[in-house]
Tab-separated table of C-alpha atoms in Angstrom:
chain	number	residue	atom	x	y	z
A	163	PRO	CA	27.106	76.156	-7.045
A	164	VAL	CA	25.065	76.149	-3.842
A	165	MET	CA	22.448	73.488	-3.167
A	166	LEU	CA	19.801	73.750	-0.470
A	167	GLY	CA	17.812	71.039	1.306
A	168	GLY	CA	15.930	69.264	2.497
A	169	ASP	CA	17.186	65.762	2.953
A	170	HIS	CA	20.960	65.322	3.162
A	171	VAL	CA	20.770	62.917	0.227
A	172	VAL	CA	21.042	65.986	-2.043
A	173	THR	CA	24.755	65.985	-1.204
A	174	VAL	CA	25.140	62.786	-3.223
A	175	ALA	CA	24.247	64.686	-6.404
A	176	GLY	CA	26.560	67.550	-5.472
A	177	VAL	CA	29.613	65.398	-4.772
A	178	ASN	CA	29.018	63.349	-7.921
A	179	ALA	CA	28.862	66.534	-10.007
A	180	LEU	CA	32.074	67.897	-8.473
A	181	GLY	CA	33.732	64.482	-8.768
A	182	GLN	CA	33.110	64.551	-12.531
A	183	ARG	CA	34.921	67.892	-12.842
A	184	ALA	CA	37.764	67.451	-10.349
A	185	ASP	CA	40.610	64.958	-10.513
A	186	SER	CA	41.113	64.838	-6.745
A	187	PRO	CA	38.291	66.422	-4.712
A	188	GLY	CA	38.205	67.032	-0.957
A	189	LEU	CA	35.221	67.433	1.346
A	190	VAL	CA	34.309	69.065	4.657
A	191	LEU	CA	31.115	67.972	6.423
A	192	VAL	CA	29.726	69.893	9.397
A	193	ASP	CA	27.110	67.721	11.085
A	194	THR	CA	26.051	66.221	14.383
A	195	HIS	CA	26.004	62.847	12.578
A	196	LEU	CA	28.752	60.947	10.766
A	197	ASP	CA	26.606	60.172	7.684
A	198	THR	CA	28.819	57.222	6.759
A	199	ALA	CA	26.235	54.426	6.638
A	200	THR	CA	26.755	52.054	3.733
A	201	ASP	CA	22.975	51.729	3.467
A	202	VAL	CA	19.824	51.995	5.566
A	203	GLY	CA	17.575	48.985	5.252
A	204	GLY	CA	19.170	48.182	1.900
A	205	GLU	CA	18.662	51.725	0.550
A	206	ARG	CA	21.994	53.260	-0.566
A	207	TYR	CA	20.646	56.771	-1.238
A	208	ASN	CA	19.421	58.499	1.901
A	209	HIS	CA	20.450	61.138	4.418
A	210	CYS	CA	22.693	58.716	6.350
A	211	CYS	CA	24.935	57.867	3.381
A	212	PRO	CA	26.315	60.984	1.606
A	213	ILE	CA	29.913	60.556	2.782
A	214	THR	CA	29.982	56.878	1.858
A	215	ARG	CA	28.678	57.708	-1.636
A	216	ALA	CA	31.314	60.445	-1.985
A	217	VAL	CA	33.967	57.777	-1.418
A	218	ASP	CA	32.567	54.896	-3.438
A	219	GLU	CA	30.913	56.811	-6.297
A	220	ALA	CA	32.404	60.283	-6.633
A	221	GLY	CA	36.152	59.709	-6.255
A	222	PHE	CA	36.719	61.428	-2.902
A	223	ALA	CA	39.726	59.956	-1.091
A	224	PRO	CA	38.869	59.301	2.581
A	225	GLU	CA	42.029	61.071	3.802
A	226	ASN	CA	40.723	64.253	2.109
A	227	ILE	CA	37.391	64.124	3.938
A	228	SER	CA	36.917	65.932	7.257
A	229	ILE	CA	33.854	65.586	9.478
A	230	ILE	CA	33.349	68.340	12.069
A	231	GLY	CA	30.894	68.251	14.967
A	232	PRO	CA	29.536	64.726	15.498
A	233	SER	CA	28.160	64.095	18.969
A	234	GLY	CA	25.609	62.056	20.822
A	235	ALA	CA	24.096	58.616	20.657
A	236	MET	CA	22.622	58.979	17.158
A	237	ASN	CA	25.917	57.883	15.575
A	238	PRO	CA	25.915	54.101	15.106
A	239	ARG	CA	29.051	52.149	15.954
A	240	GLU	CA	29.260	50.863	12.353
A	241	GLU	CA	29.498	54.407	11.009
A	242	LEU	CA	32.346	55.242	13.406
A	243	GLU	CA	34.112	52.021	12.401
A	244	TYR	CA	33.803	53.077	8.748
A	245	VAL	CA	35.374	56.459	9.561
A	246	ASN	CA	38.271	54.810	11.393
A	247	GLN	CA	38.832	52.055	8.821
A	248	GLN	CA	38.795	54.482	5.900
A	249	GLY	CA	41.026	57.070	7.585
A	250	ILE	CA	38.517	59.917	7.422
A	251	ASN	CA	39.492	62.950	9.524
A	252	LEU	CA	37.156	63.238	12.507
A	253	PHE	CA	36.712	66.314	14.699
A	254	PRO	CA	33.975	65.591	17.284
A	255	LEU	CA	32.007	68.392	18.913
A	256	ASP	CA	34.013	67.991	22.136
A	257	GLU	CA	37.167	68.825	20.176
A	258	VAL	CA	35.506	71.891	18.646
A	259	ILE	CA	34.659	73.081	22.170
A	260	GLN	CA	38.080	72.284	23.655
A	261	ARG	CA	40.330	73.524	20.840
A	262	GLY	CA	38.048	76.177	19.387
A	263	PRO	CA	36.072	76.194	16.138
A	264	ALA	CA	38.589	78.177	14.080
A	265	THR	CA	41.507	75.910	15.038
A	266	VAL	CA	39.544	72.749	14.258
A	267	ALA	CA	38.294	74.218	10.975
A	268	ARG	CA	41.866	75.042	9.905
A	269	ASP	CA	42.952	71.445	10.545
A	270	ALA	CA	39.881	70.065	8.772
A	271	VAL	CA	40.250	72.204	5.675
A	272	GLU	CA	43.993	71.543	5.534
A	273	ALA	CA	43.233	67.821	5.264
A	274	ALA	CA	40.534	68.463	2.647
A	275	ASN	CA	42.945	70.592	0.588
A	276	ASP	CA	45.972	68.301	0.882
A	277	GLY	CA	46.767	67.377	-2.723
A	278	THR	CA	43.248	68.093	-3.960
A	279	ASP	CA	42.065	70.324	-6.769
A	280	ALA	CA	38.539	71.142	-5.487
A	281	VAL	CA	36.686	71.171	-2.157
A	282	TYR	CA	33.027	70.524	-1.421
A	283	MET	CA	31.506	71.796	1.844
A	284	THR	CA	28.259	70.370	3.201
A	285	VAL	CA	26.582	71.815	6.285
A	286	ASP	CA	23.749	70.043	8.086
A	287	VAL	CA	21.866	72.527	10.261
A	288	ASP	CA	21.367	69.828	12.882
A	289	ALA	CA	24.993	70.451	13.881
A	290	LEU	CA	23.533	73.458	15.663
A	291	ASP	CA	21.976	73.285	19.092
A	292	ALA	CA	18.182	73.052	18.813
A	293	ALA	CA	17.979	76.524	20.369
A	294	TYR	CA	19.449	77.876	17.107
A	295	ALA	CA	17.933	75.359	14.677
A	296	PRO	CA	14.686	73.761	15.833
A	297	GLY	CA	13.462	73.373	12.249
A	298	THR	CA	15.276	70.197	11.322
A	299	GLY	CA	14.527	66.477	11.257
A	300	VAL	CA	16.696	65.636	14.264
A	301	PRO	CA	17.017	68.699	16.528
A	302	THR	CA	20.238	68.465	18.557
A	303	ALA	CA	20.283	69.103	22.275
A	304	GLY	CA	23.738	70.374	23.180
A	305	GLY	CA	24.930	71.095	19.640
A	306	MET	CA	27.083	73.951	18.333
A	307	THR	CA	26.291	77.584	18.858
A	308	ALA	CA	25.502	79.732	15.849
A	309	ARG	CA	28.772	81.615	16.334
A	310	GLU	CA	30.815	78.377	16.372
A	311	LEU	CA	29.228	77.213	13.113
A	312	LEU	CA	29.797	80.558	11.414
A	313	GLN	CA	33.454	80.545	12.465
A	314	ILE	CA	33.895	77.061	11.020
A	315	VAL	CA	32.291	77.793	7.655
A	316	GLY	CA	34.150	81.097	7.432
A	317	VAL	CA	37.529	79.419	7.868
A	318	VAL	CA	36.723	76.569	5.476
A	319	ALA	CA	35.277	78.800	2.758
A	320	ALA	CA	38.129	81.314	3.036
A	321	GLU	CA	40.505	78.564	1.893
A	322	GLY	CA	38.392	78.145	-1.240
A	323	ILE	CA	35.371	75.980	-1.909
A	324	ASP	CA	34.133	74.859	-5.311
A	325	ALA	CA	30.606	73.787	-4.331
A	326	MET	CA	28.522	73.650	-1.169
A	327	ASP	CA	25.193	72.752	0.295
A	328	VAL	CA	23.200	73.507	3.427
A	329	VAL	CA	20.760	70.725	4.263
A	330	GLU	CA	18.172	69.329	6.665
A	331	THR	CA	16.383	72.670	6.971
A	332	SER	CA	12.647	72.188	7.579
A	333	PRO	CA	11.052	75.654	7.881
A	334	GLN	CA	7.592	74.251	8.548
A	335	TRP	CA	8.830	72.980	11.929
A	336	ASP	CA	10.120	76.382	13.017
A	337	PRO	CA	7.487	79.127	13.269
A	338	SER	CA	10.214	81.622	14.223
A	339	ASP	CA	12.014	81.117	10.857
A	340	MET	CA	15.273	81.034	12.842
A	341	THR	CA	16.487	77.810	11.203
A	342	ALA	CA	15.929	79.056	7.661
A	343	ARG	CA	17.566	82.374	8.511
A	344	MET	CA	20.564	80.519	9.915
A	345	ALA	CA	20.828	78.418	6.748
A	346	VAL	CA	20.814	81.609	4.662
A	347	ARG	CA	23.478	83.157	6.908
A	348	VAL	CA	25.699	80.081	6.413
A	349	VAL	CA	25.389	80.444	2.634
A	350	VAL	CA	26.014	84.208	2.617
A	351	ASP	CA	28.990	84.018	5.009
A	352	SER	CA	30.486	81.105	3.053
A	353	LEU	CA	30.193	82.870	-0.290
A	354	ALA	CA	31.646	86.065	1.178
A	355	ALA	CA	34.597	84.239	2.757
A	356	ASN	CA	35.186	82.305	-0.453
A	357	ALA	CA	35.168	85.540	-2.496
A	358	ILE	CA	37.695	87.215	-0.199
């Protein structure tokens, strides 16, 4: 299954569905944000919390979760502390640039596959630089290139994914349709890599 969004909270439904079918699921998130808030103003279901809900509701072991691409000041200290305390695998954008997207993706998907029987991939288009994805809620200055993102999802999906989503696409904020086209390309490339 492929889910499209919209708010990143849709991932909560996706991981819960996969968690009901898999004994030991893994997850790869590609995002400029950590998305590990326990809540936002008391609300547990929002776009800042999908990874936390995967752990505490859907049965995803933190050591089988990989987050690729976080950068910038929009990542609260508490969310980073959660990542470190839980033992979630973190691959910041600087590491993607220094080591290369394919190398980082191989390490991330290896952790997600280690002892698991299913993998969920969630891609937030705000991982991309705003030049490639202006149509999103939090456009990212200095984010990934389109080519870097496609390399990452290609490597992850080629190892086998069981469900995925592409989120935070807001076409109404992008008169060029570039963001929506990029979201479609992520889905098509992921499905093709998964099939091969």
